Amino acid sequence: GDSVTQMEGPVTLSEEAFLTINCTYTATGYPSLFWYVQYPGEGLQLLLKATKADDKGSNKGFEATYRKETTSFHLEKGSVQVSDSAVYFCAHWFEGRAGGTSYGKLTFGQGTILTVHP
Amino acid sequence: GAVVSQHPSWVICKSGTSVKIECRSLDFQATTMFWYRQFPKQSLMLMATSNEGSKATYEQGVEKDKFLINHASLTLSTLTVTSAHPEDSSFYICSARDGGGIYNEQFFGPGTRLTVL
């Protein structure tokens, strides 16, 4: 079935370090891919997205490229800040039909806790 | 972006009671709403999907009689945990999508922490 696998955490970095959080997926077809961020005590927020192969999503210094050949969507940031400390979720959205019914579903990875120290 | 609210933020109840959680889309019409459950340090697990005016579609393994979902309007969905037990204690998150509208993406509520004693 469809699934999303993220790099195990937690990840602890010093401020200004380079960040990579790996994400790979399995899906039938070509899903849209997302990274969500959950700050302490808050709901999930969309960080960035990519809807087709080779698309690069970017926001707040974070980037991720939709790699169809490796079924990956790794999140990167060149220089993290303390304020980036949060839980990051990779996800894919897939729309399909089953039994005459159309459906859409967002499937999440397990989440990666990022802590950035000053 | 659009805002999704949940009420209450947290609730503590006795075993055997029922608890209702509300999810509202504040500035858009949510054609589809989703309910998730999140265990500590784990991912979000989709419980059910509901379209306004239709019965909810539950994921495999989710008891529809235990978790009652109502999506009576384009801005409100409710999740009722019936006869709650300690194993139902969790963080419940709703999400709303305007499905082809202005945003065409999924927005998440802040979550509701349920503790069953």
Coordinates of C-alpha atoms in Angstrom, one line a residue:
Chain A
G1 CA 0.0 0.0 0.0
D2 CA 0.9 3.7 -0.1
S3 CA 3.3 4.8 2.6
V4 CA 5.8 7.5 3.6
T5 CA 9.0 6.8 5.4
Q6 CA 11.0 9.5 7.2
M7 CA 14.4 9.5 8.6
E8 CA 14.3 8.5 12.3
G9 CA 14.8 11.3 14.8
P10 CA 15.3 13.1 16.9
V11 CA 17.7 15.4 15.1
T12 CA 19.8 17.8 17.2
L13 CA 21.8 20.5 15.5
S14 CA 23.6 23.7 16.4
E15 CA 22.4 27.0 15.0
E16 CA 23.6 27.6 11.4
A17 CA 24.2 23.9 10.7
F18 CA 23.0 22.2 7.6
L19 CA 19.8 20.2 7.8
T20 CA 18.6 17.1 5.8
I21 CA 15.6 15.1 6.7
N22 CA 15.2 12.1 4.4
C23 CA 11.8 11.1 3.1
T24 CA 10.9 8.3 0.7
Y25 CA 7.4 7.2 -0.4
T26 CA 5.6 4.3 -2.1
A27 CA 2.6 5.0 -4.1
T28 CA 0.7 3.9 -7.2
G29 CA 0.8 6.7 -9.6
Y30 CA 2.3 10.2 -9.0
P31 CA 1.2 11.8 -5.8
S32 CA 1.7 15.3 -4.7
L33 CA 4.3 15.6 -1.9
F34 CA 4.3 17.8 1.1
W35 CA 6.3 18.8 4.1
Y36 CA 4.4 19.9 7.2
V37 CA 5.8 21.5 10.3
Q38 CA 4.3 21.3 13.8
Y39 CA 5.6 23.8 16.3
P40 CA 5.2 23.1 20.0
G41 CA 1.6 23.5 21.0
E42 CA 0.4 24.3 17.5
G43 CA -1.3 22.5 14.7
L44 CA 0.3 21.3 11.5
Q45 CA 1.3 23.9 9.0
L46 CA 2.1 23.4 5.4
L47 CA 5.8 24.2 4.9
L48 CA 6.2 23.4 1.2
K49 CA 4.9 21.2 -1.5
A50 CA 5.6 19.8 -5.0
T51 CA 3.0 18.4 -7.3
K52 CA 5.1 16.8 -10.1
A53 CA 8.4 15.2 -10.8
D54 CA 11.5 17.5 -10.6
D55 CA 9.4 20.3 -9.0
K56 CA 11.2 22.0 -6.1
G57 CA 9.2 23.3 -3.2
S58 CA 10.7 26.0 -1.1
N59 CA 9.7 28.2 1.9
K60 CA 11.5 29.9 4.8
G61 CA 14.8 28.7 3.5
F62 CA 13.7 25.1 3.4
E63 CA 13.7 23.2 0.1
A64 CA 12.7 19.8 -1.2
T65 CA 12.8 18.3 -4.7
Y66 CA 10.3 15.7 -6.0
R67 CA 12.6 12.9 -7.3
K68 CA 10.5 10.3 -9.1
E69 CA 13.4 8.0 -9.9
T70 CA 14.3 7.6 -6.3
T71 CA 10.8 8.2 -4.9
S72 CA 12.2 10.7 -2.5
F73 CA 11.4 14.2 -1.2
H74 CA 14.2 15.1 1.2
L75 CA 13.9 18.3 3.2
E76 CA 17.0 20.6 3.3
K77 CA 18.0 23.9 4.9
G78 CA 21.4 25.4 4.6
S79 CA 21.4 27.2 8.0
V80 CA 19.0 26.3 10.7
Q81 CA 17.8 28.6 13.4
V82 CA 16.6 27.9 17.0
S83 CA 13.1 28.9 15.8
D84 CA 13.1 25.9 13.4
S85 CA 12.9 23.5 16.3
A86 CA 9.7 21.6 15.6
V87 CA 8.4 18.3 14.3
Y88 CA 8.5 17.8 10.6
F89 CA 6.2 15.5 8.7
C90 CA 6.6 14.3 5.1
A91 CA 3.3 13.4 3.4
H92 CA 1.8 12.5 0.1
W93 CA -1.6 13.2 -1.3
F94 CA -3.1 10.7 -3.7
E95 CA -6.4 10.9 -5.5
G96 CA -8.0 7.8 -6.9
R97 CA -11.2 5.9 -7.6
A98 CA -12.4 2.8 -6.0
G99 CA -15.8 1.2 -6.7
G100 CA -17.0 4.2 -8.6
T101 CA -16.1 6.6 -5.7
S102 CA -13.4 9.2 -6.0
Y103 CA -11.3 9.8 -2.9
G104 CA -8.3 11.7 -1.8
K105 CA -6.0 10.8 1.1
L106 CA -3.0 12.4 2.8
T107 CA -0.6 9.8 4.1
F108 CA 2.0 11.0 6.7
G109 CA 5.5 9.8 7.6
Q110 CA 6.2 9.2 11.2
G111 CA 7.6 12.7 11.9
T112 CA 11.1 13.9 12.8
I113 CA 11.7 15.9 15.9
L114 CA 14.3 18.7 15.2
T115 CA 15.9 20.6 18.0
V116 CA 18.3 23.4 17.2
H117 CA 20.6 24.7 20.0
P118 CA 22.1 28.2 20.1
Chain B
G1 CA -3.9 30.9 4.7
A2 CA -7.2 29.5 6.0
V3 CA -7.9 28.8 9.6
V4 CA -9.3 25.6 11.2
S5 CA -10.3 25.7 14.8
Q6 CA -11.0 22.9 17.3
H7 CA -12.9 22.9 20.5
P8 CA -12.0 22.0 23.2
S9 CA -8.3 22.2 23.2
W10 CA -8.2 19.6 25.9
V11 CA -10.7 17.5 27.8
I12 CA -10.5 15.1 30.7
C13 CA -13.4 12.7 31.3
K14 CA -14.3 9.6 33.2
S15 CA -14.3 6.2 31.6
G16 CA -17.7 5.4 30.1
T17 CA -18.7 9.0 29.2
S18 CA -19.0 10.4 25.7
V19 CA -17.0 13.4 24.5
K20 CA -17.7 15.6 21.5
I21 CA -15.0 17.5 19.7
E22 CA -15.8 20.3 17.2
C23 CA -13.9 21.3 14.2
R24 CA -14.7 24.5 12.3
S25 CA -13.3 26.1 9.1
L26 CA -13.4 29.8 9.9
D27 CA -13.0 31.5 6.6
F28 CA -13.6 28.9 3.9
Q29 CA -16.1 26.2 3.1
A30 CA -14.7 22.8 3.8
T31 CA -16.1 20.3 1.3
T32 CA -14.1 17.5 3.0
M33 CA -13.0 17.2 6.6
F34 CA -10.6 14.6 8.0
W35 CA -10.1 13.3 11.5
Y36 CA -6.7 12.1 12.6
R37 CA -5.4 10.5 15.8
Q38 CA -1.8 11.2 16.9
F39 CA -0.1 9.1 19.5
P40 CA 3.0 10.5 21.4
K41 CA 6.0 10.7 19.1
Q42 CA 4.1 9.0 16.3
S43 CA 2.6 10.0 13.1
L44 CA -0.9 11.1 12.3
M45 CA -3.2 8.2 11.6
L46 CA -6.3 9.0 9.5
M47 CA -9.4 7.8 11.2
A48 CA -12.1 8.9 8.8
T49 CA -13.0 11.2 5.9
S50 CA -16.3 13.1 5.7
N51 CA -17.9 15.1 3.0
E52 CA -20.6 17.6 3.9
G53 CA -24.0 16.0 4.0
S54 CA -22.7 12.4 3.5
K55 CA -21.7 9.6 5.8
A56 CA -18.1 9.5 6.9
T57 CA -15.8 7.0 5.4
Y58 CA -13.8 5.2 8.1
E59 CA -10.3 3.7 7.7
Q60 CA -9.8 0.1 8.3
G61 CA -9.7 -0.8 12.0
V62 CA -11.6 2.4 13.1
E63 CA -14.9 1.6 14.9
K64 CA -17.6 3.8 13.4
D65 CA -19.9 3.2 16.3
K66 CA -17.2 4.3 18.7
F67 CA -16.1 7.4 16.8
L68 CA -19.2 9.1 15.5
I69 CA -18.5 11.8 12.9
N70 CA -21.0 14.4 11.7
H71 CA -20.3 16.9 9.0
A72 CA -23.6 18.7 8.9
S73 CA -22.4 21.9 7.3
L74 CA -19.6 23.2 5.2
T75 CA -17.9 24.8 8.2
L76 CA -18.5 22.3 11.0
S77 CA -17.6 18.7 11.7
T78 CA -17.9 16.9 15.0
L79 CA -16.2 13.8 16.4
T80 CA -17.9 12.1 19.3
V81 CA -16.0 9.5 21.2
T82 CA -18.7 7.3 22.7
S83 CA -18.2 5.4 25.9
A84 CA -14.7 6.6 26.2
H85 CA -12.0 4.3 27.8
P86 CA -8.4 5.0 28.8
E87 CA -7.1 3.5 25.6
D88 CA -9.0 6.3 23.7
S89 CA -6.8 8.9 25.3
S90 CA -4.9 10.6 22.5
F91 CA -4.4 13.7 20.5
Y92 CA -7.2 14.2 17.9
I93 CA -6.6 16.5 15.0
C94 CA -9.1 17.6 12.4
S95 CA -8.3 18.9 9.0
A96 CA -10.4 20.6 6.3
R97 CA -10.0 21.0 2.6
D98 CA -11.8 23.3 0.3
G99 CA -11.4 20.9 -2.6
G100 CA -10.9 23.0 -5.7
G101 CA -11.8 26.2 -4.1
I102 CA -9.4 29.1 -3.5
Y103 CA -6.9 27.1 -1.5
N104 CA -7.3 23.5 -2.7
E105 CA -5.2 22.3 0.1
Q106 CA -5.6 20.8 3.5
F107 CA -5.6 22.9 6.7
F108 CA -5.2 21.5 10.1
G109 CA -6.7 22.4 13.4
P110 CA -4.6 22.7 16.6
G111 CA -5.7 19.4 18.0
T112 CA -7.6 18.3 21.0
R113 CA -6.0 16.4 23.8
L114 CA -8.4 13.7 25.3
T115 CA -7.5 12.1 28.5
V116 CA -9.9 9.4 29.8
L117 CA -9.5 8.4 33.4

